Short mmCIF file of C-alpha atoms in Angstrom, two decimals:
data_model
loop_
_atom_site.label_atom_id
_atom_site.label_comp_id
_atom_site.label_asym_id
_atom_site.label_seq_id
_atom_site.Cartn_x
_atom_site.Cartn_y
_atom_site.Cartn_z
CA MET A 1 91.61 -267.51 -48.14
CA ALA A 2 92.95 -264.11 -47.07
CA LYS A 3 96.48 -263.19 -48.01
CA ALA A 4 98.78 -262.49 -45.05
CA ARG A 5 99.99 -258.89 -45.01
CA LYS A 6 103.69 -258.13 -44.66
CA ILE A 7 104.69 -256.48 -41.42
CA PRO A 8 107.30 -253.78 -42.06
CA LEU A 9 110.40 -254.36 -39.94
CA ARG A 10 113.20 -251.90 -39.14
CA LYS A 11 116.44 -252.12 -37.18
CA SER A 12 117.01 -250.02 -34.06
CA VAL A 13 120.28 -248.05 -34.25
CA VAL A 14 120.76 -248.40 -30.48
CA SER A 15 120.16 -252.10 -29.77
CA GLY A 16 120.53 -253.47 -33.29
CA GLU A 17 117.42 -255.64 -32.98
CA ILE A 18 114.88 -255.87 -35.80
CA ILE A 19 111.42 -254.81 -34.63
CA ASP A 20 107.96 -254.06 -36.04
CA LYS A 21 108.05 -250.52 -37.48
CA ARG A 22 105.01 -249.50 -35.39
CA ASP A 23 107.00 -250.05 -32.17
CA LEU A 24 109.82 -247.76 -33.31
CA LEU A 25 110.33 -244.01 -33.48
CA ARG A 26 111.81 -242.50 -36.64
CA ILE A 27 114.43 -239.77 -36.44
CA VAL A 28 115.04 -237.96 -39.72
CA LYS A 29 117.80 -235.78 -41.18
CA ASN A 30 116.58 -233.53 -44.01
CA LYS A 31 118.54 -232.00 -46.91
CA GLU A 32 119.34 -228.90 -44.86
CA GLY A 33 121.05 -231.09 -42.25
CA GLN A 34 118.39 -230.61 -39.56
CA VAL A 35 117.69 -233.61 -37.32
CA SER A 36 114.16 -234.00 -35.95
CA ILE A 37 111.66 -236.48 -34.57
CA ASP A 38 109.28 -237.83 -37.23
CA PRO A 39 106.10 -239.04 -35.48
CA THR A 40 104.36 -239.82 -38.82
CA GLY A 41 107.26 -241.85 -40.22
CA LYS A 42 106.79 -240.18 -43.62
CA ALA A 43 108.98 -237.05 -43.56
CA ASN A 44 111.50 -236.58 -46.38
CA GLY A 45 115.12 -237.37 -45.58
CA ARG A 46 117.39 -240.02 -44.16
CA GLY A 47 115.75 -241.95 -41.35
CA ALA A 48 117.05 -243.89 -38.38
CA TYR A 49 114.94 -245.76 -35.83
CA ILE A 50 114.98 -246.38 -32.09
CA LYS A 51 112.63 -248.46 -29.96
CA LEU A 52 109.95 -246.53 -28.07
CA ASP A 53 111.60 -247.26 -24.73
CA ASN A 54 113.01 -244.93 -22.06
CA ASP A 55 116.19 -246.99 -21.61
CA GLU A 56 116.84 -246.98 -25.34
CA ALA A 57 116.45 -243.17 -25.53
CA LEU A 58 118.94 -242.75 -22.67
CA GLN A 59 121.38 -245.13 -24.40
CA ALA A 60 121.00 -243.10 -27.62
CA LYS A 61 122.18 -239.98 -25.77
CA LYS A 62 124.97 -241.81 -23.96
CA LYS A 63 126.32 -243.43 -27.14
CA GLN A 64 125.56 -240.41 -29.40
CA VAL A 65 124.16 -242.89 -31.97
CA PHE A 66 122.69 -240.28 -34.33
CA ASN A 67 126.11 -238.65 -34.79
CA ARG A 68 127.21 -241.95 -36.36
CA ALA A 69 123.94 -242.68 -38.17
CA PHE A 70 123.81 -239.28 -39.89
CA SER A 71 127.60 -238.67 -40.13
CA MET A 72 127.31 -235.29 -38.44
CA GLU A 73 127.39 -233.67 -35.01
CA VAL A 74 123.91 -233.80 -33.46
CA ASP A 75 123.17 -231.16 -30.81
CA ALA A 76 122.87 -232.42 -27.20
CA ALA A 77 119.57 -230.50 -26.87
CA PHE A 78 118.06 -232.82 -29.50
CA TYR A 79 118.87 -235.86 -27.37
CA ASP A 80 117.14 -234.21 -24.38
CA GLU A 81 114.09 -233.48 -26.56
CA LEU A 82 114.13 -237.10 -27.75
CA ILE A 83 114.19 -238.45 -24.17
CA ALA A 84 111.25 -236.23 -23.18
CA TYR A 85 109.26 -237.26 -26.29
CA VAL A 86 109.85 -240.99 -25.76
CA ASP A 87 108.92 -240.66 -22.07
CA HIS A 88 105.66 -238.93 -23.04
CA LYS A 89 104.80 -241.61 -25.66
CA VAL A 90 105.57 -244.47 -23.24
CA LYS A 91 103.30 -242.96 -20.60
CA ARG A 92 100.48 -242.52 -23.16
CA ARG A 93 100.81 -246.20 -24.17
CA GLU A 94 100.68 -247.31 -20.53
CA LEU A 95 97.46 -245.35 -20.05
CA GLY A 96 95.98 -247.02 -23.13
CA LEU A 97 95.63 -243.77 -25.10
CA GLU A 98 97.52 -245.15 -28.09
#
């Protein structure tokens, strides 16, 4: 009898729902205080997650959720980059490329 594997779950900082880690995007703040998108999910630093969803990315910008999550002022240009990245990933999933 095969042992059931654990599915890693994480909480989205925008919606607050707990989702499978593979359906989330990790945003990381490193020791230097730089905030970036972590597509691998393995970069060093403090991580926060959002769902790979266009509406959730727009809500993240509107609510400035990473300012609260990382206790610092996150540049508005980062939120625009995040929206573009999420849009690209969503389109790739719809085409069946991921």
